[in-house]
């Protein structure tokens, strides 16, 4: 469970915008929540408060507390948070620590001192789950944008975190790669992971999200059920600074099978 308790955050005088105010939010275990809103509204900050980049990396003025299964993010070291929360960013290159895909998948486990046998088992399972056999043994610099995002998703889940946080993961992807991302999200949902995603592109998430939160000027202005959000006209979405839905090119989200 993710629990925001009257949380406010600002990045300080040198950075205007992107902060949040008086956020109270509970995300239940296994729930898929979509954050949307105009650029600079505070979506990214909310994701950073879950994975610990705020306040452990990005400093500023923080009030309130964020709890993950009862543990304060502020009081939990980043290396412990890494085992609890997997993160996928807008630009996958920003989260790579190695130059080849095999090393990238192994990195998190090695960094936390996992036994080699356990690491190999986790990598084998991850490669199978994400259908990335053809990407192994390759330089990350030789991958396409979609292939990089596949490796980013896979490496973020090697530690089997219960929570997945994504910040604009489709921004640099073409239609085929977005369909692949959709399959990954569907897999995580089948596995019972708690998913929090900040996005401008909405069409590929319409039947995956359990709730949609509209963020404006640092506050959660409105919460929608999927049916309520589906019923908004394209004109209303445009007024809200959101992209319209276009569902004609979707593929069924059933290609990946969840291991139990």
XYZ file of N, CA and C in Angstrom:
780
model
N 0.834 -1.197 0.000
C 0.000 0.000 0.000
C 0.873 1.252 0.000
N 0.446 2.245 -0.758
C 1.110 3.546 -0.787
C 0.190 4.547 -0.109
N 0.723 5.297 0.836
C -0.109 6.223 1.604
C 0.561 7.592 1.688
N -0.018 8.588 1.026
C 0.420 9.980 1.140
C -0.377 10.641 2.261
N 0.325 11.161 3.247
C -0.325 11.783 4.395
C -0.064 13.282 4.403
N -0.990 14.024 3.805
C -0.930 15.488 3.754
C 0.446 15.969 3.303
N 0.854 15.519 2.131
C 2.215 15.753 1.641
C 2.275 17.005 0.772
N 3.237 17.861 1.087
C 3.568 19.023 0.258
C 5.064 19.001 0.007
N 5.460 19.404 -1.201
C 6.885 19.450 -1.524
C 7.136 20.533 -2.546
N 8.213 21.296 -2.313
C 8.683 22.272 -3.298
C 10.179 22.084 -3.459
N 10.669 22.369 -4.665
C 12.073 22.144 -4.975
C 12.974 23.289 -4.540
N 12.403 24.325 -3.961
C 13.227 25.432 -3.488
C 13.164 26.626 -4.415
N 13.855 27.686 -4.028
C 13.761 28.962 -4.729
C 14.299 28.897 -6.149
N 15.315 28.063 -6.405
C 15.941 28.033 -7.727
C 15.107 27.281 -8.758
N 14.150 26.511 -8.319
C 13.339 25.716 -9.247
C 11.871 25.998 -8.992
N 11.226 26.671 -9.905
C 9.812 26.969 -9.763
C 8.992 25.902 -10.476
N 7.827 25.578 -9.908
C 6.951 24.601 -10.535
C 7.333 23.177 -10.209
N 6.389 22.268 -10.453
C 6.635 20.849 -10.245
C 6.379 20.356 -8.848
N 6.138 21.273 -7.900
C 5.878 20.857 -6.534
C 4.439 20.400 -6.354
N 4.141 19.914 -5.158
C 2.782 19.471 -4.846
C 2.351 20.069 -3.519
N 1.017 20.105 -3.300
C 0.472 20.697 -2.086
C -0.646 19.821 -1.534
N -0.539 19.529 -0.253
C -1.638 18.913 0.506
C -2.203 17.665 -0.172
N -1.307 16.781 -0.572
C -1.747 15.547 -1.236
C -2.029 14.471 -0.196
N -3.255 13.998 -0.192
C -3.657 12.850 0.610
C -4.145 11.774 -0.359
N -3.471 10.653 -0.343
C -3.749 9.630 -1.357
C -3.387 8.258 -0.820
N -4.290 7.315 -0.990
C -4.016 5.920 -0.652
C -4.174 5.069 -1.909
N -3.146 4.303 -2.221
C -3.178 3.371 -3.348
C -3.052 1.969 -2.771
N -4.064 1.169 -2.970
C -4.089 -0.159 -2.379
C -3.180 -1.127 -3.127
N -2.766 -2.158 -2.439
C -1.919 -3.180 -3.038
C -2.606 -3.791 -4.261
N -1.881 -3.838 -5.369
C -2.420 -4.406 -6.593
C -3.218 -3.446 -7.444
N -3.313 -2.192 -7.026
C -4.091 -1.210 -7.776
C -3.226 -0.552 -8.849
N -3.849 -0.194 -9.958
C -3.193 0.480 -11.081
C -3.757 1.894 -11.148
N -2.918 2.890 -10.858
C -3.366 4.281 -10.792
C -2.618 5.112 -11.824
N -3.380 5.860 -12.607
C -2.837 6.750 -13.631
C -2.891 8.188 -13.147
N -1.728 8.861 -13.162
C -1.643 10.295 -12.897
C -1.550 11.019 -14.229
N -2.393 12.010 -14.431
C -2.308 12.769 -15.669
C -2.574 14.241 -15.399
N -2.155 15.066 -16.330
C -2.266 16.514 -16.179
C -1.219 17.179 -17.050
N -1.273 18.503 -17.114
C -0.340 19.234 -17.956
C 1.087 19.129 -17.430
N 2.055 19.392 -18.287
C 3.460 19.391 -17.879
C 3.673 20.389 -16.748
N 4.456 19.970 -15.740
C 4.753 20.846 -14.617
C 3.708 20.864 -13.530
N 2.679 19.991 -13.653
C 1.592 20.024 -12.668
C 1.946 19.330 -11.359
N 3.008 18.509 -11.348
C 3.402 17.810 -10.128
C 3.360 16.301 -10.221
N 3.001 15.761 -11.391
C 2.924 14.299 -11.549
C 4.255 13.625 -11.237
N 5.318 14.144 -11.830
C 6.635 13.536 -11.644
C 7.053 13.570 -10.186
N 6.749 14.659 -9.501
C 7.105 14.763 -8.085
C 6.408 13.687 -7.267
N 5.154 13.400 -7.582
C 4.436 12.346 -6.862
C 5.132 11.002 -7.057
N 5.573 10.713 -8.279
C 6.282 9.449 -8.510
C 7.607 9.419 -7.756
N 8.300 10.551 -7.711
C 9.590 10.607 -7.014
C 9.435 10.431 -5.512
N 8.305 10.825 -4.982
C 8.062 10.647 -3.554
C 7.808 9.186 -3.210
N 7.415 8.390 -4.200
C 7.195 6.965 -3.964
C 8.496 6.183 -4.087
N 9.293 6.462 -5.113
C 10.536 5.691 -5.278
C 11.706 6.245 -4.472
N 11.488 7.355 -3.772
C 12.513 7.871 -2.868
C 13.461 8.880 -3.463
N 13.352 9.163 -4.766
C 14.210 10.205 -5.343
C 13.970 11.541 -4.652
N 12.740 11.761 -4.198
C 12.437 12.823 -3.246
C 12.124 12.129 -1.929
N 12.841 12.420 -0.847
C 13.814 13.507 -0.677
C 15.277 13.072 -0.740
N 15.558 11.782 -1.069
C 16.930 11.290 -0.946
C 17.864 11.844 -2.013
N 17.326 12.169 -3.192
C 18.162 12.700 -4.272
C 17.809 14.150 -4.582
N 16.537 14.408 -4.790
C 16.086 15.779 -5.041
C 15.729 16.427 -3.709
N 16.483 17.438 -3.353
C 16.244 18.119 -2.087
C 15.214 19.223 -2.268
N 14.597 19.602 -1.162
C 13.600 20.658 -1.185
C 12.909 20.734 0.158
N 11.743 21.321 0.163
C 10.973 21.491 1.391
C 9.831 20.481 1.406
N 9.941 19.503 2.305
C 8.972 18.413 2.371
C 8.192 18.483 3.671
N 6.880 18.407 3.550
C 5.991 18.313 4.701
C 5.106 17.087 4.523
N 4.716 16.483 5.642
C 3.925 15.266 5.579
C 4.807 14.050 5.381
N 4.180 12.914 5.097
C 4.942 11.670 4.976
C 4.317 10.777 3.913
N 5.173 9.974 3.290
C 4.738 8.948 2.343
C 5.133 7.602 2.922
N 4.173 6.700 3.044
C 4.415 5.387 3.622
C 4.227 4.304 2.569
N 5.148 3.357 2.553
C 5.033 2.160 1.719
C 4.879 0.969 2.649
N 3.702 0.386 2.664
C 3.410 -0.712 3.596
C 3.816 -0.335 5.015
N 3.522 0.904 5.385
C 3.767 1.378 6.737
C 5.147 1.941 6.990
N 6.062 1.837 6.024
C 7.417 2.350 6.186
C 7.539 3.725 5.547
N 8.123 4.661 6.283
C 8.309 6.008 5.763
C 9.386 6.018 4.688
N 9.063 6.574 3.522
C 10.051 6.682 2.451
C 11.222 7.542 2.895
N 10.949 8.590 3.638
C 12.009 9.503 4.090
C 13.010 8.808 4.997
N 12.541 7.819 5.765
C 13.403 7.143 6.737
C 13.988 5.837 6.207
N 13.660 5.475 4.981
C 14.129 4.211 4.411
C 15.255 4.468 3.426
N 16.418 3.816 3.591
C 17.536 4.032 2.661
C 17.154 3.662 1.230
N 17.792 4.329 0.275
C 17.481 4.086 -1.132
C 17.712 2.635 -1.537
N 18.743 1.986 -0.964
C 19.013 0.605 -1.365
C 17.899 -0.328 -0.902
N 17.223 0.009 0.195
C 16.061 -0.779 0.609
C 14.847 -0.457 -0.256
N 14.693 0.816 -0.603
C 13.581 1.206 -1.466
C 13.685 0.548 -2.840
N 14.918 0.331 -3.314
C 15.111 -0.272 -4.635
C 14.525 -1.676 -4.708
N 14.513 -2.379 -3.576
C 13.938 -3.719 -3.547
C 12.420 -3.687 -3.414
N 11.889 -2.526 -3.019
C 10.450 -2.377 -2.831
C 9.762 -1.749 -4.036
N 10.483 -0.852 -4.727
C 9.887 -0.062 -5.805
C 10.758 -0.152 -7.051
N 10.181 -0.590 -8.152
C 10.860 -0.547 -9.441
C 10.470 0.716 -10.179
N 11.428 1.348 -10.845
C 11.179 2.623 -11.518
C 11.530 2.541 -12.999
N 10.679 3.146 -13.820
C 10.921 3.266 -15.255
C 10.720 4.728 -15.627
N 11.714 5.295 -16.316
C 11.699 6.727 -16.587
C 11.420 7.025 -18.059
N 11.288 8.313 -18.334
C 11.006 8.782 -19.686
C 12.101 8.374 -20.660
N 13.333 8.541 -20.238
C 14.486 8.190 -21.066
C 15.204 7.014 -20.421
N 15.090 5.813 -20.973
C 15.698 4.646 -20.323
C 17.201 4.767 -20.140
N 17.875 5.531 -21.006
C 19.326 5.684 -20.861
C 19.691 6.290 -19.514
N 18.786 7.076 -18.942
C 19.086 7.744 -17.676
C 19.158 6.775 -16.510
N 18.670 5.539 -16.694
C 18.715 4.590 -15.591
C 19.651 3.415 -15.851
N 20.365 3.442 -16.978
C 21.322 2.380 -17.261
C 22.639 2.645 -16.538
N 23.218 1.570 -15.988
C 24.500 1.660 -15.294
C 25.589 0.866 -16.008
N 25.218 0.166 -17.070
C 26.162 -0.703 -17.764
C 26.048 -0.495 -19.271
N 27.011 -1.059 -19.997
C 27.032 -0.869 -21.447
C 26.464 -2.063 -22.200
N 26.162 -3.155 -21.505
C 25.570 -4.308 -22.180
C 24.346 -4.782 -21.409
N 23.458 -5.454 -22.101
C 22.168 -5.810 -21.529
C 22.272 -6.854 -20.417
N 23.155 -7.829 -20.566
C 23.302 -8.851 -19.531
C 23.721 -8.228 -18.201
N 24.709 -7.353 -18.261
C 25.193 -6.701 -17.043
C 24.129 -5.800 -16.438
N 23.322 -5.180 -17.296
C 22.269 -4.294 -16.799
C 21.220 -5.070 -16.011
N 20.853 -6.246 -16.500
C 19.880 -7.058 -15.774
C 20.442 -7.560 -14.450
N 21.728 -7.829 -14.421
C 22.342 -8.373 -13.206
C 22.672 -7.299 -12.180
N 22.743 -6.049 -12.606
C 23.329 -4.991 -11.786
C 22.656 -4.833 -10.428
N 21.341 -4.744 -10.385
C 20.654 -4.486 -9.118
C 20.902 -5.606 -8.117
N 20.831 -6.853 -8.591
C 21.065 -7.993 -7.700
C 22.505 -8.018 -7.200
N 23.453 -7.750 -8.099
C 24.862 -7.719 -7.700
C 25.113 -6.609 -6.695
N 24.475 -5.474 -6.913
C 24.681 -4.322 -6.043
C 24.199 -4.592 -4.627
N 23.197 -5.452 -4.488
C 22.665 -5.789 -3.171
C 23.259 -7.079 -2.616
N 24.241 -7.656 -3.333
C 24.968 -8.809 -2.816
C 24.233 -10.129 -2.905
N 23.349 -10.298 -3.882
C 22.638 -11.556 -4.022
C 23.606 -12.655 -4.471
N 23.380 -13.903 -4.058
C 24.219 -15.018 -4.521
C 24.114 -15.177 -6.040
N 25.203 -15.626 -6.658
C 25.233 -15.740 -8.116
C 24.135 -16.660 -8.643
N 23.894 -17.763 -7.954
C 22.864 -18.696 -8.414
C 21.495 -18.022 -8.445
N 21.211 -17.229 -7.424
C 19.940 -16.508 -7.363
C 19.852 -15.477 -8.483
N 20.964 -14.789 -8.737
C 20.989 -13.782 -9.802
C 20.674 -14.423 -11.149
N 21.316 -15.548 -11.436
C 21.102 -16.215 -12.721
C 19.657 -16.686 -12.878
N 19.067 -17.195 -11.793
C 17.676 -17.628 -11.851
C 16.749 -16.450 -12.122
N 17.020 -15.334 -11.459
C 16.184 -14.150 -11.653
C 16.299 -13.626 -13.083
N 17.515 -13.636 -13.607
C 17.708 -13.155 -14.981
C 16.996 -14.070 -15.969
N 17.143 -15.384 -15.789
C 16.486 -16.331 -16.699
C 14.972 -16.137 -16.691
N 14.411 -15.972 -15.507
C 12.959 -15.786 -15.407
C 12.541 -14.467 -16.046
N 13.325 -13.433 -15.819
C 12.993 -12.121 -16.374
C 13.061 -12.137 -17.893
N 14.107 -12.747 -18.429
C 14.249 -12.835 -19.890
C 13.057 -13.566 -20.493
N 12.611 -14.628 -19.838
C 11.467 -15.388 -20.328
C 10.174 -14.583 -20.222
N 9.967 -13.936 -19.072
C 8.740 -13.169 -18.850
C 8.576 -12.037 -19.860
N 9.695 -11.388 -20.200
C 9.627 -10.189 -21.031
C 9.986 -10.449 -22.499
N 10.221 -11.713 -22.825
C 10.482 -12.092 -24.223
C 11.628 -11.265 -24.821
N 12.731 -11.193 -24.081
C 13.856 -10.367 -24.535
C 15.086 -11.215 -24.854
N 14.860 -12.458 -25.222
C 15.983 -13.332 -25.561
C 16.863 -12.718 -26.650
N 16.231 -12.055 -27.620
C 16.991 -11.492 -28.738
C 17.750 -10.223 -28.364
N 17.510 -9.703 -27.158
C 18.196 -8.485 -26.722
C 19.385 -8.775 -25.814
N 19.549 -10.009 -25.409
C 20.633 -10.335 -24.494
C 21.967 -10.371 -25.238
N 23.028 -10.019 -24.517
C 24.365 -10.011 -25.088
C 24.614 -8.869 -26.041
N 23.821 -7.815 -25.934
C 23.963 -6.691 -26.860
C 24.361 -5.415 -26.126
N 24.978 -4.514 -26.854
C 25.310 -3.201 -26.308
C 24.037 -2.379 -26.164
N 23.888 -1.687 -25.045
C 22.707 -0.840 -24.872
C 22.715 0.317 -25.871
N 23.901 0.663 -26.373
C 23.995 1.765 -27.330
C 23.486 1.371 -28.717
N 23.362 0.061 -28.951
C 22.904 -0.425 -30.255
C 21.408 -0.715 -30.281
N 20.724 -0.476 -29.172
C 19.302 -0.777 -29.089
C 18.459 0.394 -29.579
N 17.286 0.073 -30.105
C 16.323 1.114 -30.451
C 15.690 1.664 -29.175
N 14.911 2.730 -29.308
C 14.255 3.307 -28.139
C 13.330 2.321 -27.460
N 12.564 1.577 -28.243
C 11.672 0.588 -27.670
C 12.413 -0.553 -27.003
N 13.519 -0.982 -27.605
C 14.322 -2.054 -27.004
C 14.957 -1.589 -25.699
N 15.416 -0.351 -25.665
C 15.961 0.191 -24.415
C 14.901 0.190 -23.317
N 13.670 0.572 -23.671
C 12.613 0.610 -22.666
C 12.251 -0.791 -22.193
N 12.340 -1.789 -23.079
C 12.127 -3.173 -22.660
C 13.156 -3.586 -21.609
N 14.421 -3.256 -21.857
C 15.477 -3.593 -20.902
C 15.281 -2.828 -19.603
N 14.851 -1.575 -19.697
C 14.601 -0.785 -18.492
C 13.492 -1.417 -17.657
N 12.416 -1.832 -18.295
C 11.319 -2.484 -17.576
C 11.777 -3.797 -16.948
N 12.534 -4.568 -17.709
C 13.003 -5.858 -17.206
C 13.961 -5.687 -16.036
N 14.922 -4.774 -16.172
C 15.910 -4.594 -15.105
C 15.272 -4.027 -13.845
N 14.220 -3.228 -13.998
C 13.561 -2.654 -12.826
C 12.745 -3.684 -12.061
N 12.475 -4.818 -12.680
C 11.643 -5.827 -12.029
C 12.417 -7.064 -11.594
N 13.722 -7.100 -11.836
C 14.535 -8.267 -11.471
C 14.475 -8.541 -9.969
N 14.408 -7.483 -9.162
C 14.359 -7.647 -7.709
C 12.971 -8.039 -7.208
N 12.016 -8.184 -8.133
C 10.636 -8.550 -7.808
C 9.980 -7.555 -6.849
N 10.075 -6.266 -7.125
C 9.417 -5.281 -6.262
C 7.904 -5.391 -6.383
N 7.213 -5.057 -5.311
C 5.758 -5.103 -5.333
C 5.126 -3.863 -5.920
N 5.922 -2.796 -6.044
C 5.427 -1.515 -6.551
C 6.232 -1.129 -7.780
N 5.540 -0.690 -8.830
C 6.202 -0.198 -10.036
C 5.758 1.241 -10.278
N 6.735 2.122 -10.474
C 6.471 3.543 -10.698
C 7.044 3.924 -12.057
N 6.231 4.552 -12.889
C 6.660 4.925 -14.238
C 6.349 6.392 -14.484
N 7.318 7.097 -15.061
C 7.164 8.519 -15.352
C 7.282 8.751 -16.856
N 6.165 9.001 -17.512
C 6.104 9.255 -18.953
C 6.878 8.192 -19.757
N 6.615 6.913 -19.527
C 7.441 5.878 -20.167
C 7.263 5.763 -21.674
N 6.174 6.324 -22.218
C 5.929 6.176 -23.657
C 6.422 7.361 -24.476
N 7.024 8.343 -23.833
C 7.322 9.618 -24.500
C 8.157 9.471 -25.761
N 9.151 8.585 -25.730
C 10.080 8.469 -26.854
C 9.863 7.203 -27.674
N 8.660 6.634 -27.584
C 8.394 5.350 -28.227
C 7.472 5.504 -29.431
N 7.669 4.618 -30.426
C 6.744 4.571 -31.548
C 5.568 3.654 -31.196
N 4.633 3.522 -32.121
C 3.417 2.765 -31.835
C 3.706 1.317 -31.459
N 4.624 0.678 -32.175
C 4.937 -0.725 -31.887
C 5.532 -0.874 -30.492
N 6.419 0.048 -30.119
C 7.042 -0.014 -28.799
C 6.032 0.288 -27.696
N 5.069 1.171 -27.974
C 4.024 1.452 -26.992
C 3.158 0.215 -26.771
N 2.876 -0.514 -27.827
C 2.137 -1.769 -27.674
C 2.917 -2.759 -26.806
N 4.235 -2.817 -26.984
C 5.063 -3.690 -26.143
C 5.011 -3.241 -24.686
N 5.081 -1.931 -24.461
C 4.990 -1.400 -23.099
C 3.653 -1.768 -22.472
N 2.621 -1.691 -23.236
C 1.281 -2.057 -22.757
C 1.233 -3.515 -22.304
N 1.908 -4.386 -23.050
C 1.963 -5.796 -22.654
C 2.686 -5.966 -21.318
N 3.752 -5.206 -21.114
C 4.487 -5.277 -19.846
C 3.595 -4.826 -18.696
N 2.888 -3.719 -18.884
C 1.994 -3.221 -17.840
C 0.895 -4.231 -17.530
N 0.385 -4.876 -18.561
C -0.624 -5.907 -18.356
C -0.058 -7.076 -17.559
N 1.178 -7.460 -17.860
C 1.845 -8.525 -17.110
C 1.957 -8.155 -15.640
N 2.433 -6.931 -15.365
C 2.579 -6.496 -13.971
C 1.244 -6.502 -13.242
N 0.204 -6.087 -13.944
C -1.119 -6.081 -13.313
C -1.561 -7.504 -12.982
N -1.328 -8.454 -13.898
C -1.671 -9.851 -13.639
C -0.882 -10.400 -12.454
N 0.351 -9.926 -12.293
C 1.188 -10.387 -11.188
C 0.800 -9.754 -9.855
N -0.147 -8.831 -9.869
C -0.618 -8.212 -8.636
C 0.230 -7.069 -8.138
N 1.089 -6.524 -9.002
C 1.920 -5.401 -8.585
C 1.073 -4.131 -8.459
N 1.480 -3.271 -7.559
C 0.890 -1.942 -7.438
C 1.577 -1.042 -8.452
N 0.801 -0.376 -9.300
C 1.371 0.395 -10.408
C 0.915 1.842 -10.321
N 1.880 2.754 -10.358
C 1.611 4.191 -10.410
C 2.325 4.736 -11.630
N 1.563 5.306 -12.557
C 2.145 5.786 -13.803
C 1.706 7.215 -14.071
N 2.663 8.074 -14.379
C 2.391 9.447 -14.794
C 2.507 9.499 -16.306
N 1.459 9.967 -16.980
C 1.440 9.919 -18.440
C 0.653 11.070 -19.058
N 1.103 11.481 -20.252
C 0.321 12.343 -21.133
C -0.456 11.501 -22.141
N 0.215 10.496 -22.699
C -0.461 9.576 -23.622
C -1.413 8.704 -22.813
N -2.651 8.663 -23.226
C -3.649 7.983 -22.416
C -4.236 6.742 -23.068
N -4.228 6.689 -24.398
C -5.021 5.676 -25.096
C -4.626 4.256 -24.728
N -3.335 4.019 -24.487
C -2.894 2.640 -24.284
C -3.137 2.155 -22.859
N -3.650 3.036 -22.003
C -3.887 2.694 -20.604
C -5.368 2.582 -20.267
N -6.240 2.780 -21.247
C -7.650 2.997 -20.928
C -8.305 1.806 -20.241
N -7.905 0.594 -20.541
C -8.525 -0.562 -19.898
C -7.588 -1.236 -18.897
N -6.518 -0.553 -18.521
C -5.593 -1.076 -17.520
C -5.728 -0.352 -16.183
N -5.933 0.960 -16.231
C -5.980 1.759 -15.005
C -7.263 1.487 -14.220
N -7.118 1.376 -12.897
C -8.272 1.238 -12.007
C -8.809 2.595 -11.567
N -7.916 3.582 -11.537
C -8.300 4.953 -11.186
C -7.476 5.925 -12.005
N -8.053 7.086 -12.286
C -7.342 8.156 -12.977
C -7.384 9.390 -12.089
N -6.205 9.944 -11.788
C -6.100 11.142 -10.958
C -5.636 12.297 -11.825
N -6.425 13.359 -11.847
C -6.075 14.547 -12.617
C -5.374 15.532 -11.696
N -4.119 15.836 -12.024
C -3.287 16.718 -11.203
C -3.213 18.088 -11.863
N -3.451 19.129 -11.075
C -3.388 20.496 -11.584
C -2.778 21.397 -10.521
N -1.758 22.147 -10.915
C -1.111 23.116 -10.013
C -0.703 22.484 -8.689
N -0.173 21.259 -8.761
C 0.364 20.617 -7.571
C -0.643 19.929 -6.680
N -1.887 19.877 -7.093
C -2.915 19.235 -6.285
C -3.675 18.206 -7.114
N -4.176 17.179 -6.450
C -5.048 16.221 -7.124
C -6.427 16.856 -7.177
N -6.745 17.398 -8.353
C -7.989 18.160 -8.481
C -9.211 17.273 -8.574
N -9.042 16.123 -9.236
C -10.205 15.250 -9.388
C -9.760 13.813 -9.585
N -10.589 12.908 -9.095
C -10.374 11.471 -9.275
C -11.509 10.902 -10.112
N -11.146 10.056 -11.071
C -12.128 9.465 -11.975
C -12.071 7.943 -11.906
N -13.223 7.320 -12.035
C -13.246 5.903 -12.354
C -12.937 5.770 -13.844
N -12.546 4.586 -14.304
C -12.310 4.430 -15.743
C -13.525 4.813 -16.587
N -14.720 4.450 -16.118
C -15.929 4.775 -16.881
C -16.139 6.281 -16.957
N -15.914 6.972 -15.845
C -16.067 8.431 -15.838
C -15.053 9.086 -16.765
N -13.837 8.581 -16.741
C -12.804 9.178 -17.583
C -13.071 8.897 -19.056
N -13.557 7.698 -19.342
C -13.903 7.350 -20.723
C -14.993 8.262 -21.275
N -15.879 8.718 -20.389
C -17.026 9.504 -20.845
C -16.679 10.957 -21.134
N -15.483 11.414 -20.758
C -15.089 12.790 -21.051
C -14.947 12.982 -22.558
N -15.437 14.094 -23.034
C -15.297 14.383 -24.459
C -13.864 14.793 -24.771
N -13.479 14.667 -26.039
C -12.149 15.118 -26.441
C -11.987 16.610 -26.181
N -13.080 17.366 -26.315
C -13.017 18.796 -26.043
C -12.710 19.090 -24.592
N -13.334 18.330 -23.682
C -13.060 18.507 -22.254
C -11.618 18.146 -21.940
N -11.144 17.060 -22.519
C -9.750 16.674 -22.289
C -8.793 17.743 -22.792
N -9.120 18.339 -23.925
C -8.264 19.393 -24.471
C -8.215 20.579 -23.525
N -9.362 20.950 -22.948
C -9.404 22.042 -21.983
C -8.573 21.714 -20.745
N -8.496 20.448 -20.397
C -7.722 20.009 -19.237
C -6.242 19.844 -19.558
N -5.875 20.042 -20.823
C -4.487 19.880 -21.223
C -4.090 18.445 -21.459
N -5.080 17.584 -21.738
C -4.828 16.159 -21.930
C -4.987 15.783 -23.389
N -4.325 14.704 -23.770
C -4.459 14.206 -25.135
C -5.743 13.400 -25.274
N -6.354 13.432 -26.452
C -7.575 12.647 -26.651
C -7.269 11.161 -26.756
N -8.281 10.331 -26.478
C -8.149 8.895 -26.672
C -8.194 8.561 -28.154
N -7.421 7.552 -28.539
C -7.515 6.989 -29.889
C -7.245 5.507 -29.754
N -8.290 4.714 -29.752
C -8.176 3.301 -29.406
C -8.072 2.385 -30.611
N -8.112 2.922 -31.798
C -8.226 2.081 -32.986
C -7.018 1.192 -33.227
N -5.845 1.594 -32.694
C -4.631 0.840 -33.002
C -4.186 -0.071 -31.860
N -5.032 -0.218 -30.850
C -4.653 -1.056 -29.722
C -4.647 -2.531 -30.086
N -3.707 -3.250 -29.484
C -3.710 -4.702 -29.545
C -4.205 -5.223 -28.198
N -4.820 -6.394 -28.153
C -5.247 -6.948 -26.874
C -4.052 -7.124 -25.938
N -4.239 -6.768 -24.671
C -3.137 -6.857 -23.706
C -3.124 -8.242 -23.078
N -2.780 -9.252 -23.867
C -2.804 -10.617 -23.351
C -1.652 -11.463 -23.873
N -0.626 -10.819 -24.409
C 0.458 -11.579 -25.029
C 1.425 -12.160 -24.001
N 1.609 -11.473 -22.876
C 2.546 -11.940 -21.866
C 1.775 -12.709 -20.800
N 2.344 -13.818 -20.361
C 1.705 -14.635 -19.351
C 2.413 -14.448 -18.019
N 1.617 -14.285 -16.960
C 2.192 -14.061 -15.633
C 2.546 -15.389 -14.985
N 3.755 -15.456 -14.413
C 4.128 -16.609 -13.605
C 3.501 -16.473 -12.228
N 3.065 -17.558 -11.670
C 2.496 -17.535 -10.327
C 3.352 -18.370 -9.399
